[in-house]
Amino acid sequence: ASSRRARALFGVINQVTEKLVELHPHEAAENLMTYVVDQRLASMMAQTKLMASEMAEHEERTRVAVALCRCLQDPAAAGAAVVAERDVASLLKLHKLQAHVPAEDRVDMLTQCMLSVVTQVGVDVNLMNAHPWRAPPLQFVAGLGARKAKKLLDLCRAHGPLLKRMDLIVTPDNPSPLACMGDVVFINACSALRVDKRTVDTYSTSYDEHDPFDDSRNTHEHYDLVGKVAADAVLLLRIQEAGENEVTETPGAEEAL
């Protein structure tokens, strides 16, 4: 960032920072942080139909500014919003030789990358319910797609937050109004659907029945094994920290997680 344009940009940033400190001395002194980010993804995100409908009354540069903030807050949501709209995703400039690859193939590869990212990171359905702009990654969860993802979010909006993964599976014994998945879809999707206690705590619903495994990247079939691995790891850590002192108490799975 030593070019003339870069130096000019940093000069503008410094001027804006100084003005903010002048206007809001107490708040800016404690909370003001400056980020220099790549605008390409935000510019693409601002062109999506999703954002155009959400901010229809705003001009493009305002949408780009909001998109920049969202890229910082949740890069996966920003990327998913672009990849979900194939005509916008095909405009992404990723390599100087990409013109030699058909647009459809490029978008297919981007879709595969998005599926991989969501599978590894997981998604918080309740956070998406509270902030709809974060919802695009849900359609890239294995077994869902755009239609099932929309149905799940609609059910959560109508009947409250998701407190347990098992509430989603359709069985004769499950009275939950959120039940919307058969066995195969649930097995494919459940490990990517995270129930984060910090998100659900914003609701008045009792959270006593929360299962910490539901915020892990594991399927319900392996909860026992995961709990044992976590307990053994914490026990080993306590033994190492205790040194010569004897550790006799084995932590429970929930405590370990």
mmCIF file of C-alpha atoms in Angstrom:
data_model
loop_
_atom_site.group_PDB
_atom_site.id
_atom_site.type_symbol
_atom_site.label_atom_id
_atom_site.label_comp_id
_atom_site.label_asym_id
_atom_site.label_seq_id
_atom_site.Cartn_x
_atom_site.Cartn_y
_atom_site.Cartn_z
ATOM 1 C CA ALA A 1 0.000 0.000 0.000
ATOM 2 C CA SER A 2 2.745 2.429 -0.933
ATOM 3 C CA SER A 3 1.277 3.689 -4.212
ATOM 4 C CA ARG A 4 0.059 7.242 -4.683
ATOM 5 C CA ARG A 5 -3.585 6.150 -4.620
ATOM 6 C CA ALA A 6 -3.035 4.191 -1.403
ATOM 7 C CA ARG A 7 -1.372 7.162 0.303
ATOM 8 C CA ALA A 8 -4.247 9.396 -0.797
ATOM 9 C CA LEU A 9 -6.748 6.896 0.588
ATOM 10 C CA PHE A 10 -5.017 6.773 3.965
ATOM 11 C CA GLY A 11 -4.992 10.579 3.986
ATOM 12 C CA VAL A 12 -8.783 10.621 3.524
ATOM 13 C CA ILE A 13 -9.210 7.986 6.233
ATOM 14 C CA ASN A 14 -7.163 10.087 8.651
ATOM 15 C CA GLN A 15 -9.268 13.158 7.874
ATOM 16 C CA VAL A 16 -12.495 11.235 8.508
ATOM 17 C CA THR A 17 -11.088 9.814 11.730
ATOM 18 C CA GLU A 18 -10.051 13.247 12.983
ATOM 19 C CA LYS A 19 -13.510 14.642 12.182
ATOM 20 C CA LEU A 20 -15.241 11.814 14.040
ATOM 21 C CA VAL A 21 -13.037 12.400 17.092
ATOM 22 C CA GLU A 22 -13.879 16.096 16.894
ATOM 23 C CA LEU A 23 -17.645 15.468 16.688
ATOM 24 C CA HIS A 24 -17.810 12.580 19.183
ATOM 25 C CA PRO A 25 -14.724 12.847 21.401
ATOM 26 C CA HIS A 26 -15.827 10.486 24.180
ATOM 27 C CA GLU A 27 -17.292 7.694 22.017
ATOM 28 C CA ALA A 28 -14.571 7.839 19.350
ATOM 29 C CA ALA A 29 -11.710 7.803 21.825
ATOM 30 C CA GLU A 30 -12.841 4.424 23.184
ATOM 31 C CA ASN A 31 -14.561 2.677 20.279
ATOM 32 C CA LEU A 32 -13.191 4.032 16.989
ATOM 33 C CA MET A 33 -11.466 1.393 14.854
ATOM 34 C CA THR A 34 -10.388 1.676 11.210
ATOM 35 C CA TYR A 35 -10.447 -1.179 8.680
ATOM 36 C CA VAL A 36 -9.065 -1.197 5.147
ATOM 37 C CA VAL A 37 -10.956 -3.845 3.160
ATOM 38 C CA ASP A 38 -11.351 -5.085 -0.403
ATOM 39 C CA GLN A 39 -14.537 -3.638 -1.882
ATOM 40 C CA ARG A 40 -15.066 -6.166 -4.702
ATOM 41 C CA LEU A 41 -17.277 -8.600 -2.778
ATOM 42 C CA ALA A 42 -19.296 -5.752 -1.240
ATOM 43 C CA SER A 43 -19.878 -4.241 -4.682
ATOM 44 C CA MET A 44 -21.200 -7.589 -5.928
ATOM 45 C CA MET A 45 -23.357 -8.033 -2.820
ATOM 46 C CA ALA A 46 -24.915 -4.599 -3.387
ATOM 47 C CA GLN A 47 -26.057 -5.761 -6.855
ATOM 48 C CA THR A 48 -27.977 -8.793 -5.581
ATOM 49 C CA LYS A 49 -31.765 -8.852 -5.788
ATOM 50 C CA LEU A 50 -31.896 -9.591 -2.058
ATOM 51 C CA MET A 51 -30.149 -6.364 -1.101
ATOM 52 C CA ALA A 52 -31.813 -4.322 -3.834
ATOM 53 C CA SER A 53 -35.248 -5.252 -2.457
ATOM 54 C CA GLU A 54 -34.166 -4.683 1.147
ATOM 55 C CA MET A 55 -32.710 -1.220 0.417
ATOM 56 C CA ALA A 56 -34.752 -0.225 -2.620
ATOM 57 C CA GLU A 57 -35.024 3.411 -1.510
ATOM 58 C CA HIS A 58 -31.248 3.828 -1.160
ATOM 59 C CA GLU A 59 -28.736 4.597 -3.893
ATOM 60 C CA GLU A 60 -26.024 2.119 -4.860
ATOM 61 C CA ARG A 61 -23.163 3.675 -2.902
ATOM 62 C CA THR A 62 -25.210 3.421 0.291
ATOM 63 C CA ARG A 63 -25.873 -0.261 -0.407
ATOM 64 C CA VAL A 64 -22.147 -0.797 -1.021
ATOM 65 C CA ALA A 65 -21.302 0.869 2.297
ATOM 66 C CA VAL A 66 -23.754 -1.367 4.153
ATOM 67 C CA ALA A 67 -22.459 -4.407 2.262
ATOM 68 C CA LEU A 68 -18.893 -3.550 3.331
ATOM 69 C CA CYS A 69 -19.934 -3.633 6.975
ATOM 70 C CA ARG A 70 -21.724 -6.930 6.460
ATOM 71 C CA CYS A 71 -18.667 -8.444 4.769
ATOM 72 C CA LEU A 72 -16.692 -7.615 7.904
ATOM 73 C CA GLN A 73 -19.348 -8.958 10.261
ATOM 74 C CA ASP A 74 -20.130 -12.181 8.415
ATOM 75 C CA PRO A 75 -18.006 -12.972 5.322
ATOM 76 C CA ALA A 76 -19.801 -16.299 4.794
ATOM 77 C CA ALA A 77 -23.198 -14.583 4.598
ATOM 78 C CA ALA A 78 -21.856 -12.012 2.141
ATOM 79 C CA GLY A 79 -20.278 -14.680 -0.053
ATOM 80 C CA ALA A 80 -23.387 -16.857 0.025
ATOM 81 C CA ALA A 81 -25.602 -13.904 -0.959
ATOM 82 C CA VAL A 82 -23.488 -13.395 -4.095
ATOM 83 C CA VAL A 83 -23.054 -17.066 -5.034
ATOM 84 C CA ALA A 84 -26.794 -17.742 -4.573
ATOM 85 C CA GLU A 85 -27.552 -15.414 -7.492
ATOM 86 C CA ARG A 86 -25.720 -17.019 -10.401
ATOM 87 C CA ASP A 87 -25.890 -13.996 -12.700
ATOM 88 C CA VAL A 88 -24.149 -11.864 -10.061
ATOM 89 C CA ALA A 89 -21.651 -14.586 -9.105
ATOM 90 C CA SER A 90 -20.537 -14.894 -12.736
ATOM 91 C CA LEU A 91 -19.331 -11.259 -12.617
ATOM 92 C CA LEU A 92 -16.790 -11.890 -9.844
ATOM 93 C CA LYS A 93 -13.227 -11.199 -11.007
ATOM 94 C CA LEU A 94 -11.087 -13.913 -9.416
ATOM 95 C CA HIS A 95 -8.255 -14.524 -11.898
ATOM 96 C CA LYS A 96 -6.847 -12.879 -14.998
ATOM 97 C CA LEU A 97 -7.377 -16.087 -17.010
ATOM 98 C CA GLN A 98 -10.926 -16.777 -15.860
ATOM 99 C CA ALA A 99 -12.347 -15.673 -19.219
ATOM 100 C CA HIS A 100 -11.085 -18.992 -20.612
ATOM 101 C CA VAL A 101 -13.450 -20.886 -18.281
ATOM 102 C CA PRO A 102 -17.196 -20.846 -19.077
ATOM 103 C CA ALA A 103 -19.240 -18.724 -16.671
ATOM 104 C CA GLU A 104 -21.440 -21.682 -15.727
ATOM 105 C CA ASP A 105 -18.400 -23.723 -14.704
ATOM 106 C CA ARG A 106 -17.018 -20.850 -12.625
ATOM 107 C CA VAL A 107 -20.296 -20.439 -10.774
ATOM 108 C CA ASP A 108 -20.531 -24.206 -10.204
ATOM 109 C CA MET A 109 -17.072 -24.167 -8.602
ATOM 110 C CA LEU A 110 -18.033 -21.195 -6.420
ATOM 111 C CA THR A 111 -21.127 -23.113 -5.327
ATOM 112 C CA GLN A 112 -19.010 -26.117 -4.372
ATOM 113 C CA CYS A 113 -16.694 -23.847 -2.361
ATOM 114 C CA MET A 114 -19.684 -22.324 -0.572
ATOM 115 C CA LEU A 115 -21.055 -25.775 0.267
ATOM 116 C CA SER A 116 -17.673 -26.730 1.714
ATOM 117 C CA VAL A 117 -17.411 -23.559 3.808
ATOM 118 C CA VAL A 118 -20.896 -23.916 5.280
ATOM 119 C CA THR A 119 -20.316 -27.599 6.023
ATOM 120 C CA GLN A 120 -17.123 -26.784 7.938
ATOM 121 C CA VAL A 121 -18.344 -23.683 9.792
ATOM 122 C CA GLY A 122 -22.032 -24.419 10.339
ATOM 123 C CA VAL A 123 -24.883 -21.903 10.574
ATOM 124 C CA ASP A 124 -26.885 -20.413 13.441
ATOM 125 C CA VAL A 125 -30.547 -20.609 12.407
ATOM 126 C CA ASN A 126 -31.711 -18.340 15.235
ATOM 127 C CA LEU A 127 -29.187 -15.657 14.308
ATOM 128 C CA MET A 128 -30.410 -15.818 10.711
ATOM 129 C CA ASN A 129 -33.972 -15.504 11.964
ATOM 130 C CA ALA A 130 -33.079 -12.371 13.937
ATOM 131 C CA HIS A 131 -31.025 -10.846 11.089
ATOM 132 C CA PRO A 132 -32.443 -11.922 7.691
ATOM 133 C CA TRP A 133 -29.415 -10.654 5.745
ATOM 134 C CA ARG A 134 -27.403 -13.483 7.348
ATOM 135 C CA ALA A 135 -29.755 -16.150 5.936
ATOM 136 C CA PRO A 136 -28.169 -16.960 2.504
ATOM 137 C CA PRO A 137 -25.710 -19.611 3.846
ATOM 138 C CA LEU A 138 -28.626 -21.755 5.067
ATOM 139 C CA GLN A 139 -29.478 -22.875 1.518
ATOM 140 C CA PHE A 140 -25.953 -24.292 1.192
ATOM 141 C CA VAL A 141 -26.415 -26.670 4.136
ATOM 142 C CA ALA A 142 -26.271 -30.261 2.887
ATOM 143 C CA GLY A 143 -29.741 -31.605 2.130
ATOM 144 C CA LEU A 144 -31.593 -28.281 2.257
ATOM 145 C CA GLY A 145 -31.438 -25.962 -0.739
ATOM 146 C CA ALA A 146 -33.309 -22.682 -1.141
ATOM 147 C CA ARG A 147 -36.848 -24.087 -0.715
ATOM 148 C CA LYS A 148 -36.254 -26.094 2.475
ATOM 149 C CA ALA A 149 -34.107 -23.298 3.945
ATOM 150 C CA LYS A 150 -36.934 -20.793 3.462
ATOM 151 C CA LYS A 151 -39.456 -23.182 5.031
ATOM 152 C CA LEU A 152 -37.234 -23.665 8.109
ATOM 153 C CA LEU A 153 -36.806 -19.917 8.613
ATOM 154 C CA ASP A 154 -40.553 -19.330 8.149
ATOM 155 C CA LEU A 155 -41.299 -21.923 10.848
ATOM 156 C CA CYS A 156 -38.807 -20.332 13.255
ATOM 157 C CA ARG A 157 -40.321 -16.903 12.682
ATOM 158 C CA ALA A 158 -43.811 -18.252 13.286
ATOM 159 C CA HIS A 159 -43.148 -20.524 16.281
ATOM 160 C CA GLY A 160 -40.081 -19.141 18.035
ATOM 161 C CA PRO A 161 -36.406 -20.055 18.236
ATOM 162 C CA LEU A 162 -34.858 -23.442 17.604
ATOM 163 C CA LEU A 163 -33.797 -24.824 20.997
ATOM 164 C CA LYS A 164 -32.879 -28.399 20.045
ATOM 165 C CA ARG A 165 -31.812 -30.001 16.791
ATOM 166 C CA MET A 166 -34.096 -32.967 17.423
ATOM 167 C CA ASP A 167 -37.097 -30.594 17.218
ATOM 168 C CA LEU A 168 -36.552 -30.519 13.445
ATOM 169 C CA ILE A 169 -37.058 -34.191 12.667
ATOM 170 C CA VAL A 170 -40.537 -35.423 11.739
ATOM 171 C CA THR A 171 -41.502 -38.355 13.990
ATOM 172 C CA PRO A 172 -44.753 -39.500 15.609
ATOM 173 C CA ASP A 173 -43.298 -38.613 19.027
ATOM 174 C CA ASN A 174 -42.126 -35.101 18.165
ATOM 175 C CA PRO A 175 -44.786 -32.456 18.915
ATOM 176 C CA SER A 176 -42.554 -29.524 17.925
ATOM 177 C CA PRO A 177 -44.098 -27.125 15.365
ATOM 178 C CA LEU A 178 -40.593 -26.790 13.876
ATOM 179 C CA ALA A 179 -40.536 -30.408 12.650
ATOM 180 C CA CYS A 180 -39.907 -30.212 8.909
ATOM 181 C CA MET A 181 -37.225 -32.790 8.013
ATOM 182 C CA GLY A 182 -37.322 -36.451 7.210
ATOM 183 C CA ASP A 183 -34.634 -38.848 8.391
ATOM 184 C CA VAL A 184 -32.349 -38.495 5.368
ATOM 185 C CA VAL A 185 -32.476 -34.682 5.207
ATOM 186 C CA PHE A 186 -31.959 -34.412 8.974
ATOM 187 C CA ILE A 187 -28.919 -36.712 8.970
ATOM 188 C CA ASN A 188 -27.343 -34.688 6.142
ATOM 189 C CA ALA A 189 -28.110 -31.266 7.620
ATOM 190 C CA CYS A 190 -28.060 -31.561 11.411
ATOM 191 C CA SER A 191 -24.303 -31.246 12.002
ATOM 192 C CA ALA A 192 -24.276 -27.858 10.223
ATOM 193 C CA LEU A 193 -27.275 -26.456 12.124
ATOM 194 C CA ARG A 194 -25.937 -24.900 15.298
ATOM 195 C CA VAL A 195 -27.931 -23.856 18.368
ATOM 196 C CA ASP A 196 -25.853 -21.123 20.001
ATOM 197 C CA LYS A 197 -26.830 -20.360 23.596
ATOM 198 C CA ARG A 198 -25.722 -16.737 23.223
ATOM 199 C CA THR A 199 -28.280 -16.191 20.458
ATOM 200 C CA VAL A 200 -31.165 -17.970 22.176
ATOM 201 C CA ASP A 201 -30.538 -16.114 25.444
ATOM 202 C CA THR A 202 -32.060 -13.040 23.794
ATOM 203 C CA TYR A 203 -35.446 -14.790 23.878
ATOM 204 C CA SER A 204 -37.622 -15.205 26.968
ATOM 205 C CA THR A 205 -37.988 -18.946 26.354
ATOM 206 C CA SER A 206 -36.496 -21.162 29.056
ATOM 207 C CA TYR A 207 -33.172 -22.567 27.989
ATOM 208 C CA ASP A 208 -32.736 -25.133 30.740
ATOM 209 C CA GLU A 209 -33.061 -28.028 28.310
ATOM 210 C CA HIS A 210 -30.207 -26.839 26.105
ATOM 211 C CA ASP A 211 -27.854 -29.560 24.899
ATOM 212 C CA PRO A 212 -24.327 -28.164 24.402
ATOM 213 C CA PHE A 213 -23.735 -30.807 21.722
ATOM 214 C CA ASP A 214 -26.224 -28.915 19.542
ATOM 215 C CA ASP A 215 -23.648 -26.147 19.158
ATOM 216 C CA SER A 216 -20.979 -28.581 18.011
ATOM 217 C CA ARG A 217 -20.151 -29.774 14.514
ATOM 218 C CA ASN A 218 -21.291 -33.333 15.175
ATOM 219 C CA THR A 219 -24.312 -35.458 14.354
ATOM 220 C CA HIS A 220 -26.630 -36.641 17.131
ATOM 221 C CA GLU A 221 -25.508 -40.239 16.529
ATOM 222 C CA HIS A 222 -22.004 -39.405 17.800
ATOM 223 C CA TYR A 223 -22.873 -37.241 20.832
ATOM 224 C CA ASP A 224 -21.781 -39.935 23.323
ATOM 225 C CA LEU A 225 -18.419 -40.397 21.657
ATOM 226 C CA VAL A 226 -17.845 -36.646 21.359
ATOM 227 C CA GLY A 227 -18.695 -36.204 25.044
ATOM 228 C CA LYS A 228 -16.174 -38.867 26.042
ATOM 229 C CA VAL A 229 -13.446 -37.295 23.899
ATOM 230 C CA ALA A 230 -14.152 -33.861 25.404
ATOM 231 C CA ALA A 231 -14.157 -35.221 28.971
ATOM 232 C CA ASP A 232 -10.867 -37.080 28.418
ATOM 233 C CA ALA A 233 -9.267 -33.966 26.946
ATOM 234 C CA VAL A 234 -10.302 -31.787 29.901
ATOM 235 C CA LEU A 235 -9.159 -34.448 32.366
ATOM 236 C CA LEU A 236 -5.733 -34.592 30.692
ATOM 237 C CA LEU A 237 -5.497 -30.791 30.798
ATOM 238 C CA ARG A 238 -6.321 -30.764 34.527
ATOM 239 C CA ILE A 239 -3.703 -33.440 35.205
ATOM 240 C CA GLN A 240 -1.083 -31.380 33.378
ATOM 241 C CA GLU A 241 -2.057 -28.232 35.277
ATOM 242 C CA ALA A 242 -2.123 -30.017 38.650
ATOM 243 C CA GLY A 243 1.462 -31.186 38.353
ATOM 244 C CA GLU A 244 2.257 -33.391 41.341
ATOM 245 C CA ASN A 245 -1.233 -32.998 42.818
ATOM 246 C CA GLU A 246 -3.567 -35.912 42.172
ATOM 247 C CA VAL A 247 -6.692 -35.350 40.055
ATOM 248 C CA THR A 248 -9.437 -37.831 40.849
ATOM 249 C CA GLU A 249 -12.592 -36.150 39.537
ATOM 250 C CA THR A 250 -13.484 -36.880 35.925
ATOM 251 C CA PRO A 251 -15.476 -34.061 34.292
ATOM 252 C CA GLY A 252 -18.872 -34.745 32.779
ATOM 253 C CA ALA A 253 -19.405 -34.354 29.050
ATOM 254 C CA GLU A 254 -21.484 -31.163 29.338
ATOM 255 C CA GLU A 255 -19.013 -29.615 31.767
ATOM 256 C CA ALA A 256 -16.158 -30.470 29.420
ATOM 257 C CA LEU A 257 -17.888 -28.872 26.431
#
